[in-house]
Amino acid sequence: MISITFIRENTEAVKKAVVNKGMAVDIDKLLALDSSLREGSKKIDALRTERNRLSKRVQTCSDNTEKARIVEQVRLLKNDLSSCENATRSVSTAFDNLMLHVPSIPAPEVPIGKDEDDNIELRKIGCVPTFNFPFRDHIELCEIHDMLDMQRGTKVAGSRSYFLKNDAVILEMAVCRFVIDFLSLRGFTPMSVPQLVREKAMQGTGYFPIGSDQAYAIPEDELFLAGTSEVSLVSFHQDETLPMSEFPIRYAGISSCYRREAGTYGKDSRGLYRVHQFQKVEQVVFCEADHEKAERIHYEILENTELILQALELPYRVCLACTGEIGIGQIRKHEVETWMPSRNAYCETHSCSTLADFQTRRLGIRYRDNHGEMKYAFTLNNTGIASPRILIPLLENHQNEDGSITIPKALRPYMNEREKIQ
């Protein structure tokens, strides 16, 4: 959420962001509600002041006729005040709802575009493998090694469900543990987080109201299954004042994650690319409200991702996401795409975002700066690793002609020093 003061003072820039991000929010209507809300508040204050003044007169008035007249005036004022409060409350509800749909303004370097086709490729790292034998996709490799059962997954839990088995389970645990250890050495606090969260956490991190169709709900308990540990990690500090001396605060959250994948019927339905439940390690950082410092941290956590993929010996590319791809809260986002032979393409496996104070305003996360002024902290996030999607390039890029799969050196300590899945 951006402040209404900023919207009043930078109306055209906000309207431009709405258009460039492809959002549907009427800024003129929002400002009209804001004006009405302020006028209503003034009127309420005036009515309360007059009511209190007359109420005091009643207590000191000795003339019964005059006293009765004042009591009647107080009664009428109370009626007017009640009507005004109800009307203002209705305006406030509409105003608050619209505010939740106002996007952050993209950073100057973000290209204007509609979708991923308008992202800008910045660099490619690693060599795309060439196979001198008919390569197998991850489904075939899993069948050879008895590592996956999607048929029974569908039987038990519906479409896009699966059972990982045998070495696939060990490989998934190995890659997650490797990333946790890697991030711990770089100053991140490992966190195992709640997967069930309240609506405030989803709304506060920007996943509600836009995106609510992607979340699984448990209405009886007023809880939701989070699609990323970012939700819990950022909400961890809701309504708190953070000590500036501890910035930047770095967390590495690990959890199962859940997404309905609404609107993707028939898309990416084969294999493990798009599933409802997955494991994820997420990087989340809190820092002071300084765009230059936040930008430096953005590139630090982006580097973490690149170093992880390099350690996994996987070819990838880095793209600067366009305005239509960066979402409501992000001011900057890089997408990291890993080469997947079966898809003959680089496909997204990581997403690195700067959100400035978008989330902390919603969640009331502040700090006191060196001048004693209260400010909202900035937040950033980036994928550490997400599985089973990362298993696709791990299995496919490292396969051998005999069907064996070479285990990257970085993962061997987590797999009993094995060099291959035979």
Tab-separated table of C-alpha atoms in Angstrom:
chain	number	residue	atom	x	y	z
A	1	MET	CA	0.000	0.000	0.000
A	2	ILE	CA	1.252	3.469	-0.829
A	3	SER	CA	0.172	6.453	1.239
A	4	ILE	CA	-2.831	8.562	0.279
A	5	THR	CA	-0.663	11.649	0.714
A	6	PHE	CA	1.670	10.345	-1.990
A	7	ILE	CA	-1.314	9.596	-4.242
A	8	ARG	CA	-2.672	13.132	-3.787
A	9	GLU	CA	0.703	14.684	-4.599
A	10	ASN	CA	1.641	12.314	-7.442
A	11	THR	CA	-1.709	11.526	-9.027
A	12	GLU	CA	-0.538	11.299	-12.630
A	13	ALA	CA	2.406	9.040	-11.746
A	14	VAL	CA	0.063	6.706	-9.856
A	15	LYS	CA	-2.418	6.650	-12.753
A	16	LYS	CA	0.461	5.785	-15.091
A	17	ALA	CA	1.495	2.903	-12.818
A	18	VAL	CA	-2.093	1.606	-12.825
A	19	VAL	CA	-2.103	1.531	-16.625
A	20	ASN	CA	1.412	0.126	-17.035
A	21	LYS	CA	0.799	-2.640	-14.500
A	22	GLY	CA	-2.541	-3.533	-16.068
A	23	MET	CA	-4.469	-2.889	-12.852
A	24	ALA	CA	-8.144	-1.962	-12.554
A	25	VAL	CA	-8.523	0.821	-10.002
A	26	ASP	CA	-10.180	4.228	-10.441
A	27	ILE	CA	-7.799	6.792	-8.922
A	28	ASP	CA	-10.210	9.696	-9.490
A	29	LYS	CA	-12.901	7.828	-7.550
A	30	LEU	CA	-10.373	7.103	-4.810
A	31	LEU	CA	-9.485	10.788	-4.507
A	32	ALA	CA	-13.175	11.750	-4.448
A	33	LEU	CA	-13.719	9.299	-1.593
A	34	ASP	CA	-10.656	10.689	0.146
A	35	SER	CA	-12.063	14.219	-0.101
A	36	SER	CA	-15.466	13.063	1.137
A	37	LEU	CA	-13.822	11.183	3.991
A	38	ARG	CA	-11.882	14.239	5.121
A	39	GLU	CA	-14.966	16.444	4.930
A	40	GLY	CA	-16.952	13.873	6.873
A	41	SER	CA	-14.265	13.725	9.564
A	42	LYS	CA	-14.306	17.504	9.918
A	43	LYS	CA	-18.076	17.515	10.231
A	44	ILE	CA	-17.982	14.733	12.850
A	45	ASP	CA	-15.386	16.639	14.868
A	46	ALA	CA	-17.504	19.810	14.728
A	47	LEU	CA	-20.670	17.975	15.782
A	48	ARG	CA	-18.881	16.266	18.676
A	49	THR	CA	-17.429	19.563	19.831
A	50	GLU	CA	-20.854	21.231	19.798
A	51	ARG	CA	-22.507	18.257	21.499
A	52	ASN	CA	-19.906	18.288	24.278
A	53	ARG	CA	-20.269	22.064	24.706
A	54	LEU	CA	-24.039	21.840	25.055
A	55	SER	CA	-23.822	18.798	27.337
A	56	LYS	CA	-21.707	20.832	29.745
A	57	ARG	CA	-24.269	23.662	29.631
A	58	VAL	CA	-27.024	21.226	30.613
A	59	GLN	CA	-25.121	20.387	33.806
A	60	THR	CA	-24.879	24.028	34.871
A	61	CYS	CA	-28.209	25.334	33.576
A	62	SER	CA	-30.700	26.235	36.365
A	63	ASP	CA	-33.591	27.354	34.110
A	64	ASN	CA	-35.751	24.306	33.368
A	65	THR	CA	-37.146	25.703	30.117
A	66	GLU	CA	-33.680	26.572	28.841
A	67	LYS	CA	-32.393	23.231	30.036
A	68	ALA	CA	-35.120	21.369	28.129
A	69	ARG	CA	-34.274	23.358	24.985
A	70	ILE	CA	-30.572	22.465	25.278
A	71	VAL	CA	-31.374	18.790	25.916
A	72	GLU	CA	-33.430	18.762	22.709
A	73	GLN	CA	-30.526	20.360	20.823
A	74	VAL	CA	-28.179	17.677	22.171
A	75	ARG	CA	-30.595	14.957	21.065
A	76	LEU	CA	-30.773	16.372	17.549
A	77	LEU	CA	-26.995	16.721	17.428
A	78	LYS	CA	-26.622	13.072	18.459
A	79	ASN	CA	-28.919	12.041	15.624
A	80	ASP	CA	-26.953	14.154	13.135
A	81	LEU	CA	-23.691	12.767	14.506
A	82	SER	CA	-24.906	9.160	14.201
A	83	SER	CA	-26.037	9.722	10.608
A	84	CYS	CA	-22.760	11.413	9.726
A	85	GLU	CA	-20.694	8.636	11.347
A	86	ASN	CA	-22.635	5.947	9.458
A	87	ALA	CA	-22.199	7.769	6.157
A	88	THR	CA	-18.500	8.331	6.796
A	89	ARG	CA	-18.042	4.700	7.803
A	90	SER	CA	-19.541	3.627	4.481
A	91	VAL	CA	-17.200	5.983	2.606
A	92	SER	CA	-14.264	4.706	4.651
A	93	THR	CA	-15.027	1.094	3.711
A	94	ALA	CA	-15.119	1.957	0.004
A	95	PHE	CA	-11.935	4.020	0.354
A	96	ASP	CA	-10.051	1.249	2.163
A	97	ASN	CA	-11.073	-1.292	-0.469
A	98	LEU	CA	-9.822	0.891	-3.313
A	99	MET	CA	-6.560	1.616	-1.504
A	100	LEU	CA	-5.824	-2.119	-1.434
A	101	HIS	CA	-5.874	-2.129	-5.243
A	102	VAL	CA	-3.472	0.784	-5.818
A	103	PRO	CA	-0.123	-0.495	-7.149
A	104	SER	CA	3.362	0.655	-6.268
A	105	ILE	CA	5.168	2.792	-8.834
A	106	PRO	CA	7.778	0.806	-10.794
A	107	ALA	CA	11.428	1.796	-10.555
A	108	PRO	CA	12.716	3.883	-13.499
A	109	GLU	CA	14.594	0.976	-15.090
A	110	VAL	CA	11.543	-1.305	-15.292
A	111	PRO	CA	10.483	-1.694	-18.951
A	112	ILE	CA	6.871	-1.019	-19.878
A	113	GLY	CA	5.223	-4.175	-21.139
A	114	LYS	CA	2.243	-6.479	-20.952
A	115	ASP	CA	3.631	-9.939	-20.139
A	116	GLU	CA	6.765	-12.099	-19.976
A	117	ASP	CA	7.398	-11.585	-23.692
A	118	ASP	CA	8.244	-7.970	-22.854
A	119	ASN	CA	10.801	-8.841	-20.170
A	120	ILE	CA	14.406	-7.897	-20.952
A	121	GLU	CA	17.027	-10.632	-20.953
A	122	LEU	CA	20.116	-9.417	-19.109
A	123	ARG	CA	22.455	-12.403	-19.243
A	124	LYS	CA	22.766	-16.136	-19.762
A	125	ILE	CA	25.036	-18.224	-17.567
A	126	GLY	CA	26.142	-21.795	-18.265
A	127	CYS	CA	25.986	-23.908	-21.393
A	128	VAL	CA	22.780	-25.500	-22.574
A	129	PRO	CA	23.554	-29.241	-22.830
A	130	THR	CA	23.591	-31.061	-26.127
A	131	PHE	CA	22.807	-34.756	-25.985
A	132	ASN	CA	24.303	-37.302	-28.398
A	133	PHE	CA	21.546	-39.688	-27.405
A	134	PRO	CA	17.730	-39.447	-27.218
A	135	PHE	CA	17.268	-37.537	-23.983
A	136	ARG	CA	14.506	-38.365	-21.568
A	137	ASP	CA	12.228	-35.869	-19.820
A	138	HIS	CA	11.913	-35.852	-16.037
A	139	ILE	CA	8.830	-38.080	-16.126
A	140	GLU	CA	10.666	-40.806	-18.026
A	141	LEU	CA	13.697	-40.502	-15.760
A	142	CYS	CA	11.488	-40.781	-12.690
A	143	GLU	CA	9.813	-43.880	-14.126
A	144	ILE	CA	13.186	-45.535	-14.700
A	145	HIS	CA	14.215	-44.922	-11.098
A	146	ASP	CA	10.776	-45.374	-9.488
A	147	MET	CA	10.833	-41.821	-8.120
A	148	LEU	CA	7.372	-40.484	-8.967
A	149	ASP	CA	3.738	-41.618	-9.012
A	150	MET	CA	1.366	-39.053	-10.480
A	151	GLN	CA	-1.426	-41.522	-11.243
A	152	ARG	CA	-1.886	-42.358	-7.580
A	153	GLY	CA	-1.358	-38.709	-6.678
A	154	THR	CA	-4.326	-37.820	-8.862
A	155	LYS	CA	-6.353	-40.684	-7.382
A	156	VAL	CA	-5.691	-39.465	-3.841
A	157	ALA	CA	-5.721	-35.673	-4.244
A	158	GLY	CA	-6.903	-34.742	-7.724
A	159	SER	CA	-5.128	-33.222	-10.710
A	160	ARG	CA	-1.611	-31.784	-10.401
A	161	SER	CA	-0.946	-34.003	-7.389
A	162	TYR	CA	1.914	-36.455	-7.018
A	163	PHE	CA	3.894	-38.783	-4.795
A	164	LEU	CA	7.676	-38.367	-4.805
A	165	LYS	CA	9.455	-41.631	-3.999
A	166	ASN	CA	12.880	-43.038	-3.266
A	167	ASP	CA	15.751	-40.897	-4.603
A	168	ALA	CA	13.427	-38.028	-5.630
A	169	VAL	CA	12.569	-37.518	-1.952
A	170	ILE	CA	16.244	-37.574	-0.973
A	171	LEU	CA	17.138	-35.227	-3.835
A	172	GLU	CA	14.435	-32.743	-2.860
A	173	MET	CA	15.525	-32.787	0.772
A	174	ALA	CA	19.157	-32.445	-0.313
A	175	VAL	CA	18.603	-29.376	-2.461
A	176	CYS	CA	16.455	-27.664	0.188
A	177	ARG	CA	19.004	-28.388	2.904
A	178	PHE	CA	21.853	-27.190	0.681
A	179	VAL	CA	20.051	-23.869	0.094
A	180	ILE	CA	19.259	-23.431	3.801
A	181	ASP	CA	22.931	-24.037	4.671
A	182	PHE	CA	24.065	-21.692	1.893
A	183	LEU	CA	21.804	-18.866	3.046
A	184	SER	CA	22.670	-19.409	6.712
A	185	LEU	CA	26.328	-18.811	5.884
A	186	ARG	CA	25.289	-15.547	4.222
A	187	GLY	CA	23.570	-14.191	7.320
A	188	PHE	CA	20.012	-15.489	6.930
A	189	THR	CA	18.135	-16.855	9.946
A	190	PRO	CA	16.520	-20.202	9.046
A	191	MET	CA	12.806	-20.256	9.870
A	192	SER	CA	10.229	-23.035	9.680
A	193	VAL	CA	7.003	-21.070	9.352
A	194	PRO	CA	3.211	-21.492	9.696
A	195	GLN	CA	1.568	-22.651	6.504
A	196	LEU	CA	-1.915	-21.690	7.716
A	197	VAL	CA	-2.276	-17.929	8.051
A	198	ARG	CA	-4.954	-15.348	8.781
A	199	GLU	CA	-6.454	-13.041	6.191
A	200	LYS	CA	-4.485	-10.100	7.575
A	201	ALA	CA	-1.230	-11.840	6.670
A	202	MET	CA	-2.396	-12.497	3.109
A	203	GLN	CA	-3.758	-8.986	2.712
A	204	GLY	CA	-0.771	-7.392	4.397
A	205	THR	CA	1.734	-9.020	2.067
A	206	GLY	CA	-0.288	-8.127	-1.033
A	207	TYR	CA	-1.694	-11.546	-1.929
A	208	PHE	CA	-5.233	-10.378	-1.121
A	209	PRO	CA	-7.545	-9.056	-2.453
A	210	ILE	CA	-5.860	-9.402	-5.863
A	211	GLY	CA	-4.815	-13.040	-6.110
A	212	SER	CA	-7.284	-14.387	-3.566
A	213	ASP	CA	-8.561	-16.825	-6.202
A	214	GLN	CA	-5.200	-18.634	-6.001
A	215	ALA	CA	-5.414	-19.417	-2.280
A	216	TYR	CA	-6.926	-22.441	-0.580
A	217	ALA	CA	-9.284	-21.353	2.219
A	218	ILE	CA	-10.376	-23.026	5.452
A	219	PRO	CA	-13.490	-20.916	6.142
A	220	GLU	CA	-14.447	-22.696	9.385
A	221	ASP	CA	-11.242	-21.430	11.003
A	222	GLU	CA	-10.859	-18.215	8.956
A	223	LEU	CA	-7.456	-19.401	7.754
A	224	PHE	CA	-5.706	-19.748	4.397
A	225	LEU	CA	-2.914	-21.955	3.063
A	226	ALA	CA	0.000	-19.711	2.102
A	227	GLY	CA	1.526	-19.929	-1.359
A	228	THR	CA	4.940	-18.862	-0.076
A	229	SER	CA	6.655	-18.550	3.296
A	230	GLU	CA	7.079	-14.852	2.452
A	231	VAL	CA	3.556	-14.379	3.830
A	232	SER	CA	4.485	-15.708	7.269
A	233	LEU	CA	7.990	-14.231	7.328
A	234	VAL	CA	6.895	-10.655	6.593
A	235	SER	CA	3.865	-10.943	8.897
A	236	PHE	CA	6.175	-12.230	11.655
A	237	HIS	CA	6.829	-8.573	12.563
A	238	GLN	CA	3.327	-7.127	12.035
A	239	ASP	CA	2.478	-4.199	14.318
A	240	GLU	CA	6.061	-4.036	15.599
A	241	THR	CA	8.734	-1.355	15.760
A	242	LEU	CA	11.986	-2.897	14.574
A	243	PRO	CA	15.396	-1.835	15.903
A	244	MET	CA	17.214	-0.014	13.118
A	245	SER	CA	20.533	-1.291	14.492
A	246	GLU	CA	19.586	-4.820	13.355
A	247	PHE	CA	18.960	-3.890	9.696
A	248	PRO	CA	19.112	-5.608	7.336
A	249	ILE	CA	17.142	-8.440	8.953
A	250	ARG	CA	17.457	-11.568	6.808
A	251	TYR	CA	15.219	-14.643	7.012
A	252	ALA	CA	15.291	-17.916	5.090
A	253	GLY	CA	11.896	-19.545	5.425
A	254	ILE	CA	11.185	-23.159	4.522
A	255	SER	CA	7.690	-24.567	4.211
A	256	SER	CA	5.256	-26.467	2.077
A	257	CYS	CA	3.318	-24.051	-0.145
A	258	TYR	CA	-0.078	-24.295	-1.810
A	259	ARG	CA	-1.596	-22.671	-4.883
A	260	ARG	CA	-4.873	-23.400	-6.618
A	261	GLU	CA	-3.438	-22.500	-10.046
A	262	ALA	CA	-6.831	-21.080	-10.965
A	263	GLY	CA	-7.066	-20.158	-14.626
A	264	THR	CA	-4.386	-22.631	-15.749
A	265	TYR	CA	-6.655	-25.509	-16.780
A	266	GLY	CA	-4.834	-27.574	-19.401
A	267	LYS	CA	-1.655	-25.485	-19.119
A	268	ASP	CA	1.604	-27.189	-18.087
A	269	SER	CA	-0.410	-30.192	-16.929
A	270	ARG	CA	2.280	-32.769	-17.736
A	271	GLY	CA	4.844	-33.486	-15.077
A	272	LEU	CA	6.019	-31.433	-12.135
A	273	TYR	CA	6.169	-27.913	-13.565
A	274	ARG	CA	2.843	-26.600	-12.243
A	275	VAL	CA	1.491	-28.353	-9.146
A	276	HIS	CA	-0.727	-27.446	-6.212
A	277	GLN	CA	1.688	-28.330	-3.389
A	278	PHE	CA	5.422	-27.751	-3.328
A	279	GLN	CA	8.392	-27.160	-1.034
A	280	LYS	CA	10.096	-23.807	-1.013
A	281	VAL	CA	12.940	-21.947	0.631
A	282	GLU	CA	12.333	-18.191	0.515
A	283	GLN	CA	14.623	-15.241	1.174
A	284	VAL	CA	13.006	-12.261	2.942
A	285	VAL	CA	14.820	-9.094	4.010
A	286	PHE	CA	13.751	-6.060	6.079
A	287	CYS	CA	15.818	-2.900	5.686
A	288	GLU	CA	15.566	0.830	6.306
A	289	ALA	CA	13.538	3.048	3.994
A	290	ASP	CA	16.399	3.905	1.652
A	291	HIS	CA	16.010	3.100	-2.053
A	292	GLU	CA	19.757	2.935	-2.714
A	293	LYS	CA	20.350	0.500	0.151
A	294	ALA	CA	17.337	-1.565	-0.867
A	295	GLU	CA	18.639	-1.753	-4.429
A	296	ARG	CA	22.009	-3.044	-3.206
A	297	ILE	CA	20.245	-5.717	-1.129
A	298	HIS	CA	18.089	-6.626	-4.138
A	299	TYR	CA	21.190	-7.463	-6.142
A	300	GLU	CA	22.720	-9.302	-3.186
A	301	ILE	CA	19.776	-11.695	-2.891
A	302	LEU	CA	19.664	-12.024	-6.678
A	303	GLU	CA	23.324	-13.037	-6.540
A	304	ASN	CA	22.409	-15.674	-3.949
A	305	THR	CA	20.096	-17.283	-6.478
A	306	GLU	CA	22.708	-17.226	-9.200
A	307	LEU	CA	25.326	-18.778	-6.924
A	308	ILE	CA	22.856	-21.506	-5.949
A	309	LEU	CA	22.128	-22.363	-9.577
A	310	GLN	CA	25.809	-22.289	-10.427
A	311	ALA	CA	26.490	-24.686	-7.550
A	312	LEU	CA	23.770	-26.954	-8.925
A	313	GLU	CA	25.564	-26.782	-12.307
A	314	LEU	CA	22.462	-25.584	-14.124
A	315	PRO	CA	22.318	-23.177	-17.085
A	316	TYR	CA	20.053	-20.186	-16.505
A	317	ARG	CA	19.260	-16.668	-17.597
A	318	VAL	CA	18.319	-13.487	-15.721
A	319	CYS	CA	15.538	-11.213	-16.995
A	320	LEU	CA	14.331	-7.802	-15.838
A	321	ALA	CA	10.559	-8.134	-15.535
A	322	CYS	CA	8.330	-5.601	-17.289
A	323	THR	CA	5.545	-3.577	-15.658
A	324	GLY	CA	2.855	-6.121	-16.562
A	325	GLU	CA	4.807	-8.891	-14.819
A	326	ILE	CA	5.887	-7.302	-11.547
A	327	GLY	CA	2.605	-7.414	-9.656
A	328	ILE	CA	0.804	-4.891	-7.485
A	329	GLY	CA	3.422	-4.374	-4.780
A	330	GLN	CA	6.773	-4.753	-6.504
A	331	ILE	CA	8.729	-1.775	-7.704
A	332	ARG	CA	11.422	-3.985	-9.250
A	333	LYS	CA	11.559	-7.676	-10.112
A	334	HIS	CA	14.057	-9.988	-11.749
A	335	GLU	CA	12.999	-13.404	-12.960
A	336	VAL	CA	15.591	-16.167	-13.089
A	337	GLU	CA	14.824	-18.902	-15.583
A	338	THR	CA	16.558	-22.281	-15.642
A	339	TRP	CA	17.042	-24.337	-18.808
A	340	MET	CA	14.637	-27.280	-19.061
A	341	PRO	CA	15.483	-29.573	-21.992
A	342	SER	CA	12.027	-31.158	-22.200
A	343	ARG	CA	10.454	-27.729	-22.598
A	344	ASN	CA	13.278	-26.548	-24.871
A	345	ALA	CA	13.259	-23.260	-23.023
A	346	TYR	CA	14.438	-21.275	-20.045
A	347	CYS	CA	11.593	-21.447	-17.514
A	348	GLU	CA	11.045	-19.438	-14.345
A	349	THR	CA	12.388	-21.000	-11.161
A	350	HIS	CA	13.159	-17.878	-9.086
A	351	SER	CA	11.681	-14.397	-8.634
A	352	CYS	CA	13.522	-11.525	-6.910
A	353	SER	CA	11.460	-8.507	-5.803
A	354	THR	CA	11.768	-5.153	-4.055
A	355	LEU	CA	8.507	-3.897	-2.502
A	356	ALA	CA	9.680	-0.749	-0.658
A	357	ASP	CA	7.111	-0.025	2.108
A	358	PHE	CA	4.128	-1.582	0.294
A	359	GLN	CA	3.829	-4.514	2.713
A	360	THR	CA	4.954	-2.774	5.893
A	361	ARG	CA	2.321	-0.030	5.581
A	362	ARG	CA	-0.357	-2.695	5.418
A	363	LEU	CA	1.115	-4.603	8.359
A	364	GLY	CA	2.231	-1.693	10.544
A	365	ILE	CA	5.951	-2.590	10.561
A	366	ARG	CA	8.027	0.469	11.411
A	367	TYR	CA	11.336	1.600	12.853
A	368	ARG	CA	12.724	4.774	14.371
A	369	ASP	CA	15.498	6.327	12.266
A	370	ASN	CA	18.613	8.113	13.530
A	371	HIS	CA	16.637	11.368	13.859
A	372	GLY	CA	13.921	9.747	15.953
A	373	GLU	CA	11.390	9.774	13.121
A	374	MET	CA	9.076	6.759	12.740
A	375	LYS	CA	9.230	5.218	9.265
A	376	TYR	CA	7.923	2.117	7.541
A	377	ALA	CA	10.623	-0.453	6.793
A	378	PHE	CA	11.300	-1.742	3.274
A	379	THR	CA	10.944	-5.421	2.350
A	380	LEU	CA	12.519	-7.583	-0.327
A	381	ASN	CA	12.112	-11.243	-1.215
A	382	ASN	CA	13.551	-13.845	-3.527
A	383	THR	CA	13.182	-17.549	-4.067
A	384	GLY	CA	15.908	-19.673	-2.537
A	385	ILE	CA	14.687	-22.843	-4.225
A	386	ALA	CA	11.307	-24.328	-5.117
A	387	SER	CA	10.699	-28.038	-5.546
A	388	PRO	CA	9.575	-30.102	-7.346
A	389	ARG	CA	9.982	-27.581	-10.177
A	390	ILE	CA	13.759	-27.433	-9.667
A	391	LEU	CA	13.862	-31.240	-9.993
A	392	ILE	CA	12.993	-30.864	-13.683
A	393	PRO	CA	16.295	-29.197	-14.689
A	394	LEU	CA	18.264	-31.165	-12.087
A	395	LEU	CA	17.176	-34.494	-13.553
A	396	GLU	CA	17.061	-33.532	-17.222
A	397	ASN	CA	20.298	-31.557	-17.517
A	398	HIS	CA	22.334	-34.093	-15.553
A	399	GLN	CA	21.066	-37.264	-17.233
A	400	ASN	CA	23.360	-39.764	-18.916
A	401	GLU	CA	22.839	-42.100	-21.854
A	402	ASP	CA	22.428	-45.148	-19.621
A	403	GLY	CA	19.596	-43.434	-17.738
A	404	SER	CA	21.685	-42.575	-14.695
A	405	ILE	CA	21.638	-39.027	-13.307
A	406	THR	CA	24.799	-37.282	-12.175
A	407	ILE	CA	24.447	-35.608	-8.787
A	408	PRO	CA	25.995	-32.094	-8.664
A	409	LYS	CA	29.017	-31.938	-6.368
A	410	ALA	CA	27.286	-29.414	-4.088
A	411	LEU	CA	24.555	-31.938	-3.272
A	412	ARG	CA	26.696	-35.024	-2.726
A	413	PRO	CA	27.341	-34.344	0.990
A	414	TYR	CA	23.557	-34.477	1.443
A	415	MET	CA	23.239	-37.738	-0.513
A	416	ASN	CA	25.803	-39.925	1.245
A	417	GLU	CA	28.535	-38.772	-1.184
A	418	ARG	CA	26.867	-40.572	-4.089
A	419	GLU	CA	27.969	-39.360	-7.498
A	420	LYS	CA	25.006	-40.695	-9.463
A	421	ILE	CA	21.447	-41.878	-9.166
A	422	GLN	CA	21.835	-45.297	-10.782
